[in-house]
mmCIF file of N, CA and C in Angstrom:
data_model
loop_
_atom_site.group_PDB
_atom_site.id
_atom_site.type_symbol
_atom_site.label_atom_id
_atom_site.label_comp_id
_atom_site.label_asym_id
_atom_site.label_seq_id
_atom_site.Cartn_x
_atom_site.Cartn_y
_atom_site.Cartn_z
ATOM 1 N N GLN A 1 93.718 80.599 104.456
ATOM 2 C CA GLN A 1 94.671 80.273 104.251
ATOM 3 C C GLN A 1 93.254 79.696 102.212
ATOM 4 N N VAL A 2 93.472 80.456 101.662
ATOM 5 C CA VAL A 2 92.489 80.209 100.595
ATOM 6 C C VAL A 2 93.295 78.742 99.870
ATOM 7 N N GLN A 3 92.721 77.593 99.104
ATOM 8 C CA GLN A 3 93.445 77.484 98.787
ATOM 9 C C GLN A 3 92.496 76.245 97.352
ATOM 10 N N LEU A 4 92.851 75.590 96.813
ATOM 11 C CA LEU A 4 92.913 75.214 95.241
ATOM 12 C C LEU A 4 93.336 74.072 94.735
ATOM 13 N N VAL A 5 93.033 73.420 94.650
ATOM 14 C CA VAL A 5 93.678 72.195 94.425
ATOM 15 C C VAL A 5 92.144 71.492 93.072
ATOM 16 N N GLU A 6 93.049 71.105 92.196
ATOM 17 C CA GLU A 6 93.029 70.328 90.727
ATOM 18 C C GLU A 6 93.075 69.069 90.977
ATOM 19 N N SER A 7 92.504 68.351 90.345
ATOM 20 C CA SER A 7 92.252 67.057 89.634
ATOM 21 C C SER A 7 92.075 66.574 88.999
ATOM 22 N N GLY A 8 92.842 65.573 88.036
ATOM 23 C CA GLY A 8 91.482 64.974 86.839
ATOM 24 C C GLY A 8 92.450 64.799 85.282
ATOM 25 N N GLY A 9 93.667 65.363 86.278
ATOM 26 C CA GLY A 9 94.099 65.629 84.450
ATOM 27 C C GLY A 9 94.390 64.218 84.103
ATOM 28 N N GLY A 10 95.630 63.794 82.836
ATOM 29 C CA GLY A 10 95.655 62.191 82.279
ATOM 30 C C GLY A 10 96.135 62.434 80.760
ATOM 31 N N LEU A 11 96.986 61.619 80.207
ATOM 32 C CA LEU A 11 96.860 60.783 79.020
ATOM 33 C C LEU A 11 95.767 60.486 78.598
ATOM 34 N N VAL A 12 95.768 61.123 77.569
ATOM 35 C CA VAL A 12 94.433 60.996 76.637
ATOM 36 C C VAL A 12 94.973 60.870 74.894
ATOM 37 N N GLN A 13 94.183 60.046 74.122
ATOM 38 C CA GLN A 13 94.030 59.939 73.108
ATOM 39 C C GLN A 13 93.415 61.219 71.989
ATOM 40 N N PRO A 14 93.147 62.368 71.239
ATOM 41 C CA PRO A 14 92.347 62.176 70.816
ATOM 42 C C PRO A 14 90.982 62.340 70.861
ATOM 43 N N GLY A 15 90.021 63.413 70.422
ATOM 44 C CA GLY A 15 88.692 62.215 70.867
ATOM 45 C C GLY A 15 88.643 61.715 72.061
ATOM 46 N N GLY A 16 89.199 61.995 72.614
ATOM 47 C CA GLY A 16 88.925 61.571 74.223
ATOM 48 C C GLY A 16 88.880 62.618 75.198
ATOM 49 N N SER A 17 87.954 62.187 76.867
ATOM 50 C CA SER A 17 87.204 63.245 77.179
ATOM 51 C C SER A 17 88.057 63.174 78.850
ATOM 52 N N LEU A 18 87.610 64.390 79.400
ATOM 53 C CA LEU A 18 88.564 64.571 80.540
ATOM 54 C C LEU A 18 87.592 65.228 81.006
ATOM 55 N N ARG A 19 87.000 65.117 82.652
ATOM 56 C CA ARG A 19 86.650 65.072 83.750
ATOM 57 C C ARG A 19 87.501 66.506 84.536
ATOM 58 N N LEU A 20 88.191 67.395 84.698
ATOM 59 C CA LEU A 20 89.209 68.883 85.979
ATOM 60 C C LEU A 20 88.090 69.516 86.757
ATOM 61 N N SER A 21 87.692 68.622 87.818
ATOM 62 C CA SER A 21 88.123 69.226 89.413
ATOM 63 C C SER A 21 88.759 70.062 90.271
ATOM 64 N N CYS A 22 87.958 71.445 90.672
ATOM 65 C CA CYS A 22 88.822 71.781 91.443
ATOM 66 C C CYS A 22 87.922 72.174 92.876
ATOM 67 N N ALA A 23 89.359 72.057 94.287
ATOM 68 C CA ALA A 23 88.618 72.091 95.089
ATOM 69 C C ALA A 23 88.968 73.522 96.167
ATOM 70 N N ALA A 24 87.745 74.009 96.210
ATOM 71 C CA ALA A 24 88.518 75.337 97.016
ATOM 72 C C ALA A 24 88.516 75.015 98.436
ATOM 73 N N SER A 25 88.728 75.820 99.535
ATOM 74 C CA SER A 25 88.086 76.427 100.219
ATOM 75 C C SER A 25 88.880 78.146 101.489
ATOM 76 N N GLY A 26 89.113 77.943 102.250
ATOM 77 C CA GLY A 26 90.092 79.385 102.992
ATOM 78 C C GLY A 26 88.533 80.553 102.260
ATOM 79 N N PHE A 27 88.509 80.690 101.868
ATOM 80 C CA PHE A 27 86.521 82.100 101.321
ATOM 81 C C PHE A 27 86.351 81.303 100.814
ATOM 82 N N THR A 28 84.347 81.940 100.701
ATOM 83 C CA THR A 28 83.478 81.664 100.375
ATOM 84 C C THR A 28 83.299 82.147 99.785
ATOM 85 N N PHE A 29 83.415 80.068 98.704
ATOM 86 C CA PHE A 29 83.594 79.878 97.652
ATOM 87 C C PHE A 29 82.306 80.261 97.092
ATOM 88 N N SER A 30 80.835 80.868 97.330
ATOM 89 C CA SER A 30 79.533 81.284 96.103
ATOM 90 C C SER A 30 79.254 82.260 96.146
ATOM 91 N N ASN A 31 80.034 83.123 96.519
ATOM 92 C CA ASN A 31 80.061 84.485 96.532
ATOM 93 C C ASN A 31 81.169 85.265 95.388
ATOM 94 N N TYR A 32 81.941 84.265 95.021
ATOM 95 C CA TYR A 32 82.841 84.381 93.384
ATOM 96 C C TYR A 32 83.480 83.994 92.300
ATOM 97 N N VAL A 33 83.342 84.793 91.047
ATOM 98 C CA VAL A 33 83.809 83.796 90.214
ATOM 99 C C VAL A 33 85.153 82.831 90.378
ATOM 100 N N MET A 34 85.029 82.057 89.356
ATOM 101 C CA MET A 34 85.532 80.898 89.495
ATOM 102 C C MET A 34 86.217 80.812 87.825
ATOM 103 N N ARG A 35 87.617 80.845 87.607
ATOM 104 C CA ARG A 35 87.989 80.937 86.335
ATOM 105 C C ARG A 35 89.126 79.088 86.353
ATOM 106 N N TRP A 36 89.062 79.137 84.589
ATOM 107 C CA TRP A 36 89.991 77.717 84.232
ATOM 108 C C TRP A 36 90.558 78.622 83.943
ATOM 109 N N TYR A 37 92.329 78.703 83.743
ATOM 110 C CA TYR A 37 93.310 79.018 82.459
ATOM 111 C C TYR A 37 93.485 77.316 82.163
ATOM 112 N N ARG A 38 94.382 78.088 81.273
ATOM 113 C CA ARG A 38 96.212 76.861 80.546
ATOM 114 C C ARG A 38 96.834 77.608 80.255
ATOM 115 N N GLN A 39 97.949 76.768 80.443
ATOM 116 C CA GLN A 39 99.244 76.920 80.039
ATOM 117 C C GLN A 39 100.303 75.520 79.617
ATOM 118 N N ALA A 40 100.324 75.795 78.234
ATOM 119 C CA ALA A 40 101.046 75.339 77.568
ATOM 120 C C ALA A 40 102.968 75.560 77.242
ATOM 121 N N PRO A 41 103.972 74.639 77.169
ATOM 122 C CA PRO A 41 105.119 74.979 77.434
ATOM 123 C C PRO A 41 105.223 75.806 76.404
ATOM 124 N N GLY A 42 106.212 76.808 77.404
ATOM 125 C CA GLY A 42 106.706 78.036 76.314
ATOM 126 C C GLY A 42 106.025 78.553 75.875
ATOM 127 N N LYS A 43 104.523 78.913 76.143
ATOM 128 C CA LYS A 43 103.416 79.774 75.905
ATOM 129 C C LYS A 43 103.112 80.953 77.172
ATOM 130 N N GLU A 44 101.459 81.421 76.739
ATOM 131 C CA GLU A 44 101.255 82.760 78.082
ATOM 132 C C GLU A 44 100.318 81.176 78.881
ATOM 133 N N ARG A 45 99.449 82.404 79.718
ATOM 134 C CA ARG A 45 98.970 81.370 80.480
ATOM 135 C C ARG A 45 97.455 81.957 79.487
ATOM 136 N N GLU A 46 96.285 80.927 79.439
ATOM 137 C CA GLU A 46 95.963 81.752 78.651
ATOM 138 C C GLU A 46 94.043 81.283 79.667
ATOM 139 N N LEU A 47 93.499 82.172 79.012
ATOM 140 C CA LEU A 47 91.666 82.137 80.620
ATOM 141 C C LEU A 47 91.417 81.025 79.275
ATOM 142 N N VAL A 48 90.339 80.410 80.006
ATOM 143 C CA VAL A 48 89.789 78.995 79.173
ATOM 144 C C VAL A 48 87.863 79.370 79.213
ATOM 145 N N ALA A 49 87.414 79.211 80.533
ATOM 146 C CA ALA A 49 86.483 79.668 81.358
ATOM 147 C C ALA A 49 86.539 80.265 82.072
ATOM 148 N N PHE A 50 85.304 80.998 82.431
ATOM 149 C CA PHE A 50 85.001 81.980 83.414
ATOM 150 C C PHE A 50 83.556 81.474 84.037
ATOM 151 N N ILE A 51 82.423 81.123 84.989
ATOM 152 C CA ILE A 51 81.579 81.444 85.729
ATOM 153 C C ILE A 51 81.064 82.001 86.619
ATOM 154 N N THR A 52 79.997 82.835 86.517
ATOM 155 C CA THR A 52 79.956 83.563 87.506
ATOM 156 C C THR A 52 79.817 82.750 89.458
ATOM 157 N N SER A 53 79.529 83.420 90.164
ATOM 158 C CA SER A 53 78.737 83.428 91.858
ATOM 159 C C SER A 53 77.975 81.925 91.510
ATOM 160 N N ASN A 54 77.081 83.262 90.415
ATOM 161 C CA ASN A 54 75.714 81.484 91.201
ATOM 162 C C ASN A 54 75.776 81.241 89.517
ATOM 163 N N GLY A 55 76.696 80.517 88.907
ATOM 164 C CA GLY A 55 76.127 79.992 87.543
ATOM 165 C C GLY A 55 75.360 79.750 86.564
ATOM 166 N N VAL A 56 75.075 81.172 86.268
ATOM 167 C CA VAL A 56 73.586 82.281 85.641
ATOM 168 C C VAL A 56 74.952 81.556 84.490
ATOM 169 N N SER A 57 76.402 82.724 84.067
ATOM 170 C CA SER A 57 76.711 83.041 83.183
ATOM 171 C C SER A 57 78.127 82.544 82.924
ATOM 172 N N THR A 58 78.162 82.291 82.404
ATOM 173 C CA THR A 58 79.830 81.293 81.296
ATOM 174 C C THR A 58 80.906 82.082 80.749
ATOM 175 N N TYR A 59 81.464 81.487 80.114
ATOM 176 C CA TYR A 59 82.573 82.721 79.492
ATOM 177 C C TYR A 59 83.967 81.112 78.925
ATOM 178 N N TYR A 60 83.853 81.271 76.941
ATOM 179 C CA TYR A 60 84.855 80.223 76.951
ATOM 180 C C TYR A 60 85.331 80.641 75.401
ATOM 181 N N VAL A 61 86.705 80.550 75.681
ATOM 182 C CA VAL A 61 87.544 81.050 74.704
ATOM 183 C C VAL A 61 86.662 80.937 73.612
ATOM 184 N N ASP A 62 87.369 80.740 72.446
ATOM 185 C CA ASP A 62 86.638 80.514 71.499
ATOM 186 C C ASP A 62 87.159 78.513 70.487
ATOM 187 N N SER A 63 88.670 78.796 71.321
ATOM 188 C CA SER A 63 89.313 77.633 70.368
ATOM 189 C C SER A 63 88.701 76.054 71.529
ATOM 190 N N VAL A 64 88.069 76.633 72.681
ATOM 191 C CA VAL A 64 87.469 74.963 73.109
ATOM 192 C C VAL A 64 85.825 75.640 73.370
ATOM 193 N N LYS A 65 85.065 76.389 73.213
ATOM 194 C CA LYS A 65 83.298 76.604 72.383
ATOM 195 C C LYS A 65 82.961 75.471 72.232
ATOM 196 N N GLY A 66 81.763 75.526 72.716
ATOM 197 C CA GLY A 66 81.002 72.970 71.652
ATOM 198 C C GLY A 66 82.018 73.055 72.146
ATOM 199 N N ARG A 67 83.105 72.631 72.370
ATOM 200 C CA ARG A 67 83.865 71.468 73.441
ATOM 201 C C ARG A 67 83.964 71.283 74.691
ATOM 202 N N PHE A 68 84.433 72.295 75.449
ATOM 203 C CA PHE A 68 84.394 72.337 77.122
ATOM 204 C C PHE A 68 83.035 72.800 77.952
ATOM 205 N N THR A 69 82.879 72.675 79.041
ATOM 206 C CA THR A 69 81.865 72.402 79.934
ATOM 207 C C THR A 69 82.334 73.759 81.015
ATOM 208 N N ILE A 70 81.906 74.340 81.454
ATOM 209 C CA ILE A 70 82.352 74.677 83.059
ATOM 210 C C ILE A 70 81.088 74.615 83.313
ATOM 211 N N SER A 71 81.401 74.535 85.071
ATOM 212 C CA SER A 71 80.232 74.130 85.799
ATOM 213 C C SER A 71 80.731 73.805 87.717
ATOM 214 N N ARG A 72 80.135 74.554 88.279
ATOM 215 C CA ARG A 72 80.533 74.497 89.826
ATOM 216 C C ARG A 72 79.268 73.938 90.714
ATOM 217 N N ASN A 73 79.722 74.069 92.243
ATOM 218 C CA ASN A 73 79.068 73.419 92.791
ATOM 219 C C ASN A 73 78.516 74.094 93.911
ATOM 220 N N ASN A 74 78.250 74.950 94.495
ATOM 221 C CA ASN A 74 78.559 75.784 95.361
ATOM 222 C C ASN A 74 78.450 75.141 96.816
ATOM 223 N N ALA A 75 77.265 74.327 97.573
ATOM 224 C CA ALA A 75 77.172 73.819 97.820
ATOM 225 C C ALA A 75 78.551 72.075 98.351
ATOM 226 N N LYS A 76 79.427 72.200 97.568
ATOM 227 C CA LYS A 76 80.659 71.001 97.333
ATOM 228 C C LYS A 76 81.714 72.439 97.559
ATOM 229 N N ASN A 77 81.782 73.379 97.414
ATOM 230 C CA ASN A 77 83.024 74.723 97.334
ATOM 231 C C ASN A 77 83.766 74.100 95.810
ATOM 232 N N SER A 78 83.144 73.382 94.749
ATOM 233 C CA SER A 78 84.255 72.465 93.533
ATOM 234 C C SER A 78 83.439 73.296 92.611
ATOM 235 N N LEU A 79 84.624 72.937 91.911
ATOM 236 C CA LEU A 79 84.302 74.227 90.222
ATOM 237 C C LEU A 79 84.920 72.989 89.585
ATOM 238 N N TYR A 80 84.424 72.154 88.333
ATOM 239 C CA TYR A 80 84.850 71.905 87.107
ATOM 240 C C TYR A 80 84.975 71.884 85.935
ATOM 241 N N LEU A 81 85.353 71.032 85.179
ATOM 242 C CA LEU A 81 85.749 71.338 83.015
ATOM 243 C C LEU A 81 85.576 70.176 82.657
ATOM 244 N N GLN A 82 84.002 70.372 82.660
ATOM 245 C CA GLN A 82 84.167 68.839 81.078
ATOM 246 C C GLN A 82 84.597 69.653 79.937
ATOM 247 N N MET A 83 86.136 67.629 79.186
ATOM 248 C CA MET A 83 86.596 68.762 78.530
ATOM 249 C C MET A 83 86.700 67.581 77.406
ATOM 250 N N ASN A 84 85.512 67.184 76.701
ATOM 251 C CA ASN A 84 85.132 66.768 75.117
ATOM 252 C C ASN A 84 85.826 66.880 74.383
ATOM 253 N N SER A 85 85.477 65.972 73.181
ATOM 254 C CA SER A 85 86.684 65.923 72.047
ATOM 255 C C SER A 85 88.442 66.740 72.004
ATOM 256 N N LEU A 86 88.795 65.965 72.913
ATOM 257 C CA LEU A 86 90.505 67.239 72.959
ATOM 258 C C LEU A 86 90.897 66.677 72.021
ATOM 259 N N LYS A 87 91.730 68.163 72.158
ATOM 260 C CA LYS A 87 92.596 67.490 70.431
ATOM 261 C C LYS A 87 93.908 68.321 70.783
ATOM 262 N N PRO A 88 94.916 67.672 70.477
ATOM 263 C CA PRO A 88 96.366 67.959 70.872
ATOM 264 C C PRO A 88 96.756 69.403 71.195
ATOM 265 N N GLU A 89 96.145 70.141 71.068
ATOM 266 C CA GLU A 89 96.206 71.715 71.601
ATOM 267 C C GLU A 89 95.821 71.939 72.727
ATOM 268 N N ASP A 90 94.884 71.509 72.707
ATOM 269 C CA ASP A 90 94.527 71.026 74.419
ATOM 270 C C ASP A 90 95.944 71.022 75.388
ATOM 271 N N THR A 91 96.519 70.201 75.447
ATOM 272 C CA THR A 91 97.995 70.208 75.768
ATOM 273 C C THR A 91 98.572 71.081 77.062
ATOM 274 N N ALA A 92 98.081 71.039 78.141
ATOM 275 C CA ALA A 92 98.362 72.026 78.522
ATOM 276 C C ALA A 92 98.628 71.830 80.433
ATOM 277 N N VAL A 93 98.936 72.697 81.103
ATOM 278 C CA VAL A 93 99.286 72.400 82.852
ATOM 279 C C VAL A 93 97.508 73.225 83.109
ATOM 280 N N TYR A 94 96.884 73.020 83.247
ATOM 281 C CA TYR A 94 94.971 73.126 83.450
ATOM 282 C C TYR A 94 95.520 74.284 85.414
ATOM 283 N N TYR A 95 94.990 75.159 85.672
ATOM 284 C CA TYR A 95 94.738 75.488 85.768
ATOM 285 C C TYR A 95 93.252 76.850 86.623
ATOM 286 N N CYS A 96 92.693 76.640 88.365
ATOM 287 C CA CYS A 96 91.320 77.179 88.420
ATOM 288 C C CYS A 96 92.540 78.607 89.195
ATOM 289 N N ASN A 97 91.305 79.663 89.469
ATOM 290 C CA ASN A 97 90.929 80.599 90.088
ATOM 291 C C ASN A 97 89.915 81.623 90.101
ATOM 292 N N THR A 98 90.248 81.720 91.399
ATOM 293 C CA THR A 98 89.250 82.293 92.231
ATOM 294 C C THR A 98 89.717 84.080 92.566
ATOM 295 N N GLY A 99 87.924 84.767 91.414
ATOM 296 C CA GLY A 99 88.291 86.019 92.144
ATOM 297 C C GLY A 99 88.467 87.020 92.802
ATOM 298 N N TYR A 100 87.860 85.794 94.231
ATOM 299 C CA TYR A 100 88.243 86.871 95.869
ATOM 300 C C TYR A 100 89.782 86.872 95.795
ATOM 301 N N THR A 101 90.614 85.948 94.978
ATOM 302 C CA THR A 101 92.097 85.940 94.745
ATOM 303 C C THR A 101 92.707 86.040 94.615
ATOM 304 N N SER A 102 92.743 86.808 92.598
ATOM 305 C CA SER A 102 93.057 86.475 91.703
ATOM 306 C C SER A 102 94.908 86.040 91.200
ATOM 307 N N ASP A 103 95.640 86.447 92.538
ATOM 308 C CA ASP A 103 96.287 86.711 92.327
ATOM 309 C C ASP A 103 97.392 84.856 92.977
ATOM 310 N N TYR A 104 96.670 83.948 93.090
ATOM 311 C CA TYR A 104 97.683 82.897 94.035
ATOM 312 C C TYR A 104 96.667 81.355 92.550
ATOM 313 N N TRP A 105 98.168 80.930 92.630
ATOM 314 C CA TRP A 105 97.525 79.684 91.441
ATOM 315 C C TRP A 105 97.962 78.267 92.441
ATOM 316 N N GLY A 106 97.332 77.614 92.019
ATOM 317 C CA GLY A 106 97.404 75.401 92.340
ATOM 318 C C GLY A 106 98.119 74.955 92.081
ATOM 319 N N GLN A 107 98.882 74.226 92.554
ATOM 320 C CA GLN A 107 99.983 73.383 91.536
ATOM 321 C C GLN A 107 99.523 72.657 90.308
ATOM 322 N N GLY A 108 97.930 72.701 89.135
ATOM 323 C CA GLY A 108 97.868 71.979 88.727
ATOM 324 C C GLY A 108 97.521 71.203 88.177
ATOM 325 N N THR A 109 96.811 70.598 86.963
ATOM 326 C CA THR A 109 96.837 70.153 86.466
ATOM 327 C C THR A 109 96.955 69.476 85.586
ATOM 328 N N GLN A 110 97.776 68.330 85.254
ATOM 329 C CA GLN A 110 98.632 67.938 83.481
ATOM 330 C C GLN A 110 97.918 67.381 82.575
ATOM 331 N N VAL A 111 96.903 67.404 81.575
ATOM 332 C CA VAL A 111 96.611 67.353 80.433
ATOM 333 C C VAL A 111 97.525 67.181 79.275
ATOM 334 N N THR A 112 97.135 65.362 78.427
ATOM 335 C CA THR A 112 97.889 65.170 78.342
ATOM 336 C C THR A 112 97.710 64.716 76.591
ATOM 337 N N VAL A 113 97.256 65.585 75.495
ATOM 338 C CA VAL A 113 96.554 64.589 74.647
ATOM 339 C C VAL A 113 97.405 64.103 73.381
ATOM 340 N N SER A 114 97.452 62.816 73.521
ATOM 341 C CA SER A 114 98.575 62.125 72.393
ATOM 342 C C SER A 114 98.310 60.726 71.517
ATOM 343 N N SER A 115 98.076 60.582 70.904
ATOM 344 C CA SER A 115 98.316 59.548 70.037
ATOM 345 C C SER A 115 99.929 58.736 71.038
#
């Protein structure tokens, strides 16, 4: 059974930082691209970043480029998203996603950026 468990979200002030984690199991983690998505209330789910299986190549949506960093530790079956200089428009539920089963979604983790 594929499991993707997101954690690390919370309430932060504008300009603050959070580090999100995704613990993966049920597939050979090191063989697949991993992605972070987010969904704000009333909006479509949006691809935020992805990282290739060996971690060599990354992609970021323009709105987070220079502020967010995606990384992975294949020995720990873990995916991370370091989020710096957070803005209110980053408020959303953040989900990880795997190329192994692209239509599977975990519970997500809530990020709220507010004064």
